[in-house]
Structure formats: structure tokens, C-alpha cells
Tab-separated table of C-alpha atoms in Angstrom:
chain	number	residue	atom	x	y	z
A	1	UNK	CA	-18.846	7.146	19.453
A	2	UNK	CA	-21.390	6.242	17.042
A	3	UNK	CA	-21.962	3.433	14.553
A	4	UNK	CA	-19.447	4.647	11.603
A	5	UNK	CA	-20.789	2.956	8.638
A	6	UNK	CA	-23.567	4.250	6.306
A	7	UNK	CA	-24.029	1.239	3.911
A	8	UNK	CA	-24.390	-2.281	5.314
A	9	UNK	CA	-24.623	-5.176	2.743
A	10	UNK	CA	-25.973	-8.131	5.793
A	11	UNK	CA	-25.518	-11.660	4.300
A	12	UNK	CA	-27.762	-14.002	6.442
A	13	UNK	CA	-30.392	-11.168	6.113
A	14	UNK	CA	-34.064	-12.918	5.700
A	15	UNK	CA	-34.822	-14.513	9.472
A	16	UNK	CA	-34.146	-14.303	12.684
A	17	UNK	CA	-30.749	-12.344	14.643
A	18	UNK	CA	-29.847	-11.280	11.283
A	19	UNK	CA	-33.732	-9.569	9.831
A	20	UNK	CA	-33.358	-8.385	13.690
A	21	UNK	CA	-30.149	-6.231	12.589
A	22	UNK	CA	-31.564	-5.573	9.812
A	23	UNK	CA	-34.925	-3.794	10.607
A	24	UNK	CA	-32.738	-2.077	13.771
A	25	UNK	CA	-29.910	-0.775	11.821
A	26	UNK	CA	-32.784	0.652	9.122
A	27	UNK	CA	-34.317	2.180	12.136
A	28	UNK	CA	-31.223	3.904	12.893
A	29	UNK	CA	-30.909	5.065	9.526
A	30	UNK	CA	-28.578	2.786	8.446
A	31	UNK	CA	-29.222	1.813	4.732
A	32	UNK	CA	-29.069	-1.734	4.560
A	33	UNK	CA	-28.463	-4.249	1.072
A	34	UNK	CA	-29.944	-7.911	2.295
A	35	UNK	CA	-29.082	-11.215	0.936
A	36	UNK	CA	-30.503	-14.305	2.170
A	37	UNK	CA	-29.185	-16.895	4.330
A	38	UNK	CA	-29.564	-20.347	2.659
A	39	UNK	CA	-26.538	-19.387	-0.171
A	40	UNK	CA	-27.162	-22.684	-2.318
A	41	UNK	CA	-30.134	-21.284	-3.490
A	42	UNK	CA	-27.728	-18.601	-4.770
A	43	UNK	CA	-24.834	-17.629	-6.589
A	44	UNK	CA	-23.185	-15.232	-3.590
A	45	UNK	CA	-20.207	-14.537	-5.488
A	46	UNK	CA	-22.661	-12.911	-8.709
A	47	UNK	CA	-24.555	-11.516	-6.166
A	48	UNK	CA	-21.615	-9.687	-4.040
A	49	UNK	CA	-20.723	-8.377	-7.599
A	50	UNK	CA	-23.520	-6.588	-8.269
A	51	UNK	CA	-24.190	-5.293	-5.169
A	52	UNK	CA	-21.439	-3.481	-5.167
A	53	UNK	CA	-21.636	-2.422	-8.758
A	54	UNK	CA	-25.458	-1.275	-7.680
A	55	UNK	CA	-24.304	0.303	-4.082
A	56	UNK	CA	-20.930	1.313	-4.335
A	57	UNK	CA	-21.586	3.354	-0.909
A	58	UNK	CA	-21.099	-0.126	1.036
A	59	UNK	CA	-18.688	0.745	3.170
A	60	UNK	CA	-19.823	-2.604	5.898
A	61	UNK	CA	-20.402	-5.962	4.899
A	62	UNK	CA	-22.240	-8.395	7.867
A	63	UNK	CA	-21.849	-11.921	7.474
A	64	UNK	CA	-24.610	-13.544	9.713
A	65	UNK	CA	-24.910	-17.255	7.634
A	66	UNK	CA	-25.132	-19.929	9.697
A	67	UNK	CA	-26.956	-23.747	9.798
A	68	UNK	CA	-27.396	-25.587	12.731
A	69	UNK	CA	-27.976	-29.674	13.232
A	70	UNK	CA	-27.509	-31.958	15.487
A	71	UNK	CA	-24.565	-35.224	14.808
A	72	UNK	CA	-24.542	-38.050	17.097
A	73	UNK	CA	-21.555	-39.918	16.766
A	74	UNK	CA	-22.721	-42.355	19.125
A	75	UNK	CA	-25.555	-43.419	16.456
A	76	UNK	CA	-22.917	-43.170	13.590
A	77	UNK	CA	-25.839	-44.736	11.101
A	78	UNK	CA	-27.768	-41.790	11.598
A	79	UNK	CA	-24.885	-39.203	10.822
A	80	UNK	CA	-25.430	-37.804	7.265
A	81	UNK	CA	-21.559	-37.305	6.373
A	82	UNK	CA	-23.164	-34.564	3.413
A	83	UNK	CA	-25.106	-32.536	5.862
A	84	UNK	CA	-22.441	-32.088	8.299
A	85	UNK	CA	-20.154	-30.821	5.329
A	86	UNK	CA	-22.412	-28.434	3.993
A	87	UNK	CA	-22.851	-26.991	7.742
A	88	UNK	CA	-19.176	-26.519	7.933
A	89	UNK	CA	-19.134	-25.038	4.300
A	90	UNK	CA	-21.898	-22.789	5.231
A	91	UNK	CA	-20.467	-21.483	8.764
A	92	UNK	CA	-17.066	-21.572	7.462
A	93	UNK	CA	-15.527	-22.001	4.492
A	94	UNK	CA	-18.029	-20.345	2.571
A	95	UNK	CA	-17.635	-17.024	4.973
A	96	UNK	CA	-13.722	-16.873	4.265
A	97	UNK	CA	-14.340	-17.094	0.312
A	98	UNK	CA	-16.956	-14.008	1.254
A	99	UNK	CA	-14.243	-12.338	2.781
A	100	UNK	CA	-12.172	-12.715	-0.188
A	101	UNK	CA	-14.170	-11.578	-2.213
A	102	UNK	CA	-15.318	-8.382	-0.285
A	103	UNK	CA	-11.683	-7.185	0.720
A	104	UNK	CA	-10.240	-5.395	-2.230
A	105	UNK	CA	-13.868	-3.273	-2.323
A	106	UNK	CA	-13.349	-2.223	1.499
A	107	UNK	CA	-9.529	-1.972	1.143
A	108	UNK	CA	-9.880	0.272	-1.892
A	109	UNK	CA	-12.446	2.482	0.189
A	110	UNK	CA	-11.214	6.150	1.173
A	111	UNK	CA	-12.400	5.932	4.448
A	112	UNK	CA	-13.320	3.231	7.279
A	113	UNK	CA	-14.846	0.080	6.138
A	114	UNK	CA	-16.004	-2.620	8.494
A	115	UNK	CA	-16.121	-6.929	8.760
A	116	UNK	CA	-18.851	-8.074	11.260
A	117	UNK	CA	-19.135	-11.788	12.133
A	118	UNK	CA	-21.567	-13.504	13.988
A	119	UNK	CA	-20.511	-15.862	16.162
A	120	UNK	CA	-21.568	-17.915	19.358
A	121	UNK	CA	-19.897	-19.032	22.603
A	122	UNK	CA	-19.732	-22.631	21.785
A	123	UNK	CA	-16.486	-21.649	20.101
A	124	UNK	CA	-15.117	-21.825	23.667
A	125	UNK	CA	-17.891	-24.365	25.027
A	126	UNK	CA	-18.766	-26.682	22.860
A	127	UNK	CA	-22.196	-27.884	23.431
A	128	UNK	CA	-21.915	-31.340	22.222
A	129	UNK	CA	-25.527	-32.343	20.229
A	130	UNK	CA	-24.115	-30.191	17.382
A	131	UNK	CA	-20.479	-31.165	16.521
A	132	UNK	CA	-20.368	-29.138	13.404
A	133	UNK	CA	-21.945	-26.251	14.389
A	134	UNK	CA	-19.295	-26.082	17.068
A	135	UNK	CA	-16.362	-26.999	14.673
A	136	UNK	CA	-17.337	-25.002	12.344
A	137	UNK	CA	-18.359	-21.849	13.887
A	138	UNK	CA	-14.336	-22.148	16.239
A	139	UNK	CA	-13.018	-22.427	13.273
A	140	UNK	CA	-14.528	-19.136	11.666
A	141	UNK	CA	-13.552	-16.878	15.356
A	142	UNK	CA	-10.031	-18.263	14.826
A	143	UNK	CA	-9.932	-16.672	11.507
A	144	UNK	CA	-11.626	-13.413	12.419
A	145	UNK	CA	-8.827	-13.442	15.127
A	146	UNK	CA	-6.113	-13.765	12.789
A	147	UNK	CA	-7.754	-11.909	9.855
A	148	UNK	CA	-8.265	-8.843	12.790
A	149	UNK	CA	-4.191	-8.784	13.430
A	150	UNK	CA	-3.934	-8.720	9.833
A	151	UNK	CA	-6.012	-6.225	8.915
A	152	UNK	CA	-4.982	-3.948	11.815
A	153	UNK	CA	-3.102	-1.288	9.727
A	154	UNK	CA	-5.752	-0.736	7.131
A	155	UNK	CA	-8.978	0.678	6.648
A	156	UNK	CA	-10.804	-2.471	7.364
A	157	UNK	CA	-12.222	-2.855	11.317
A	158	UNK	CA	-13.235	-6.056	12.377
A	159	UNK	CA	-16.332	-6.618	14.768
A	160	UNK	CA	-17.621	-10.086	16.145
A	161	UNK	CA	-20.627	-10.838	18.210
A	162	UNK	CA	-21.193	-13.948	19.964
A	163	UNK	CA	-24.665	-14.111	21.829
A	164	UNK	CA	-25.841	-16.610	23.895
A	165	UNK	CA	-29.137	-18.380	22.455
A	166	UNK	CA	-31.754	-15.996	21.060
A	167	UNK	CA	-35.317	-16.680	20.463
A	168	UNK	CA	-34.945	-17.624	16.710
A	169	UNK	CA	-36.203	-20.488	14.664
A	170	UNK	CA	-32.893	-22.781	15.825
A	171	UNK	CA	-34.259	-22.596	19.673
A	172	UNK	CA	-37.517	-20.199	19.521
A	173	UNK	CA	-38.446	-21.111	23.101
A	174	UNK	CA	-35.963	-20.178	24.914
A	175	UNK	CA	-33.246	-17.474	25.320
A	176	UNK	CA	-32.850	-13.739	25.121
A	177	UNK	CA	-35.876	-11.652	22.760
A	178	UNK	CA	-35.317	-10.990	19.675
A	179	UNK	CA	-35.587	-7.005	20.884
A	180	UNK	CA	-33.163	-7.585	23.702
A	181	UNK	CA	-30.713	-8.328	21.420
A	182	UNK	CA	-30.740	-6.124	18.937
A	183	UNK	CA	-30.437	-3.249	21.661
A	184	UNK	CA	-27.486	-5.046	23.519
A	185	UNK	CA	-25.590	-5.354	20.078
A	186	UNK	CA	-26.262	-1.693	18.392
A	187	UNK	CA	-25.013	-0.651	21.436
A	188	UNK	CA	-21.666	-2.304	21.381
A	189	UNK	CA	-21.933	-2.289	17.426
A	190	UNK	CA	-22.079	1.858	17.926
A	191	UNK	CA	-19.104	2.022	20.670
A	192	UNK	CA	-17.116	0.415	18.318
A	193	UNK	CA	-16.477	-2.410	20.704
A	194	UNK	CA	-14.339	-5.137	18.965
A	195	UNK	CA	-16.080	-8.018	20.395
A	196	UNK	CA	-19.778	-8.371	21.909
A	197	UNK	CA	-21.078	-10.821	23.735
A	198	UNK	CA	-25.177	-10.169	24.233
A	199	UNK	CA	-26.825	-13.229	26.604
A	200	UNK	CA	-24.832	-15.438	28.220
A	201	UNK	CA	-23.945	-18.718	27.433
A	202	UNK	CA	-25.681	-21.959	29.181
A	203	UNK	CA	-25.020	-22.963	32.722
A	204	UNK	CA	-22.522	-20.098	33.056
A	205	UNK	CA	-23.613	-16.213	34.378
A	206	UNK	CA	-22.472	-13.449	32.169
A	207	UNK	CA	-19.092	-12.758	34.904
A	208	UNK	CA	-17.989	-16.473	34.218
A	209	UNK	CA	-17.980	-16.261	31.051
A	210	UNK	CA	-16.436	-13.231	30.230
A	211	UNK	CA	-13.872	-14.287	32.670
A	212	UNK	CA	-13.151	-16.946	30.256
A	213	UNK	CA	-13.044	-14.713	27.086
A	214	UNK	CA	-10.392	-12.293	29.360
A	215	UNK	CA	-8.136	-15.270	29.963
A	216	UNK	CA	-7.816	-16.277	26.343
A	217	UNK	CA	-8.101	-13.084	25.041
A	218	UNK	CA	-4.245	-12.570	27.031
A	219	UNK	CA	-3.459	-15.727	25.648
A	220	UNK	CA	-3.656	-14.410	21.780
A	221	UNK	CA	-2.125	-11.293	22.985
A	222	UNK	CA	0.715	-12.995	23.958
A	223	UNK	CA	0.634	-15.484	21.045
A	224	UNK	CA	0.685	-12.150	18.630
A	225	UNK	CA	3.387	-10.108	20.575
A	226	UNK	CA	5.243	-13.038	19.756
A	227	UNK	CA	4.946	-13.749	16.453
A	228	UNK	CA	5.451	-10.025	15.949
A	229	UNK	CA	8.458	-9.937	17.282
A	230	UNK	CA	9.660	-13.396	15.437
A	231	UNK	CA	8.253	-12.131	11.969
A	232	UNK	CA	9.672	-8.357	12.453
């Protein structure tokens, strides 16, 4: 199988995993519309607008945003209450109004559209300097989750790749290259693989943690079968 989409509008576009998947999907031949990461120097919602008045051949939109900062409760006088919000807003809320606002474009499509999220592990394992990374970030792959069930009947295809830590500029010493990862997530990007998981997450191999992933993977599987039935 190969990657389906043609267009790819990448929010989260200027540094880092996401100028990574940007310069390999343009290698690939993948056109690619950018916007950058920090959205309060922007109006996204004007900008999603006329991107797709200017490109109407998106057919994938990549939402990569994210902030990262530490919280230490245990210092609460050091805690800026502002900064922690606008971390959740930017990892969360702000990427389900993007969603919003992107749906009726790739629901309206003719043929396949995609949804790709980034994620990271410490949905699952919280790694506790950053409080609101974590928070925020679980809270966005529980609504990829659901929107995914949703969405399962349409057009729209929902990807999601969680990689362990990545030499960027929130840890640039350590963790997998830059290259590395690109490679490890075209591939599963092209196989149409729902979920990929490049890296590994800290103190855990690669088999441990995907072991992890399986056993609450079942869990939602059961949790939707359910509510399936329930709902009719």
C-alpha cells in the first residue's frame, strides 16, 4: 500500500518532527501547505479558510502543534496557572476546534481524506516534570480514539503517531535522529497503519511497550463493542 493522500496541509509545520515530515513527505512527492506551530501568533481559523479556498486538492490535514513545560506542584509559587492553560489549549483544545473546522472540507471530499495526530507515549506513562503536557496530550489520544469510531463509516481515516523522544528543540540531546524518524513513520504513514509508534518510550524496550498499547487497545475494543451494541 502506499501513502494515499496527494495534498497535506501540516499544522505544526516550521521546526522540528513536524519540518521533518514536511521536507520527507515533499521528497516523496507529496505536496505539502505549512502553517506554523506557535498559533497565537495567528489566526488558524482565517488561515484554514484560505488554504483551502487556495488548495482545494487537500485531501490530508496533519496536526503536529504541541508546547512543552515543565509544572512542579511541589513548588506551587513557581507554577504559572496561564502557561499551563495555554499548553493545554495548544495540545488540546485548540486541535479539536481544528478538527472542526477541517471536517466538512474532508467529509465533502469524493474520495479518501485523512486526520493525522501527533502524539507521545506519556499518554499512557506520564512522565511527571510536565503535568500538562501529559494531561493535555491523553486528553487529545482519547479524542482521536473516539473521533476514529466515529468517523469509521466515512471518507475520513484517522492516523496517530506517538514517538518516543526525538532529537528536537524540546530534548535535542537525546533520543532517536531526526532522519530515523521520519523513515520509521513514512513507513507506517504509507502502510496505512492506524497507529505508529517510532522510538520507544523511557525505561521501557520497544516489546514492553507495545505490550502495553495491545492490552488497552482490547480494552477500547471491548468498551466500543459495547456501546455499539447499547446504542444500536
Amino acid at each position: 500500500m502506499s501513502f494515499p493522500y496527494k495534498h497535506v496541509l501540516l499544522i505544526g509545520a516550521t521546526s522540528g518532527i513536524g519540518k521533518a515530515m514536511a521536507d520527507h513527505f515533499i521528497t516523496q512527492g507529496i505536496a505539502v501547505t505549512a502553517v506554523g506551530r506557535r498559533q497565537e501568533r495567528l489566526d488558524a481559523f482565517l488561515t484554514l479558510r484560505s488554504a483551502f479556498n487556495a488548495h482545494p486538492t487537500i485531501d490530508c490535514v496533519f496536526l503536529n502543534a504541541g508546547t512543552q513545560s515543565q509544572a512542579l506542584f511541589n513548588h506551587p509559587e513557581s507554577v504559572d496557572l496561564a502557561t499551563f492553560n495555554r499548553e493545554v489549549t495548544i495540545n488540546f483544545t485548540a486541535q479539536v476546534a481544528l478538527v472542526h473546522a477541517v471536517l466538512p472540507h474532508l467529509l465533502n471530499r469524493t474520495g479518501r481524506s485523512g486526520l493525522i495526530f501527533t502524539g507521545t507515549p506519556v499518554t499512557i506513562v506520564p512522565a511527571f516534570p510536565a503535568p500538562a503536557y501529559c494531561a493535555s496530550k491523553a486528553a487529545l489520544e482519547a479524542f482521536l480514539i473516539c473521533l476514529r469510531e466515529q468517523l469509521r463509516d466515512t471518507n475520513v481515516k484517522v492516523q496517530h503517531i506517538s514517538p518516543g523522544p526525538v532529537q528536537t528543540e524540546f530534548h535535542p540531546q537525546f533520543g532517536m535522529p531526526l532522519k530515523d524518524f521520519s523513515e520509521e513513520t513514512w513507513t507506517g504513514l504509507a502502510a496505512g497503519d492506524a497507529d505508529i509508534y517510532p522510538g520507544c518510550v523511557g525505561g521501557s524496550t520497544k516489546e514492553q511497550w507495545l505490550e502495553l498499547v495491545k492490552v488497552r487497545d482490547a480494552a477500547v475494543a471491548r468498551m466500543t463493542g459495547l456501546l455499539r451494541k447499547v446504542m444500536g
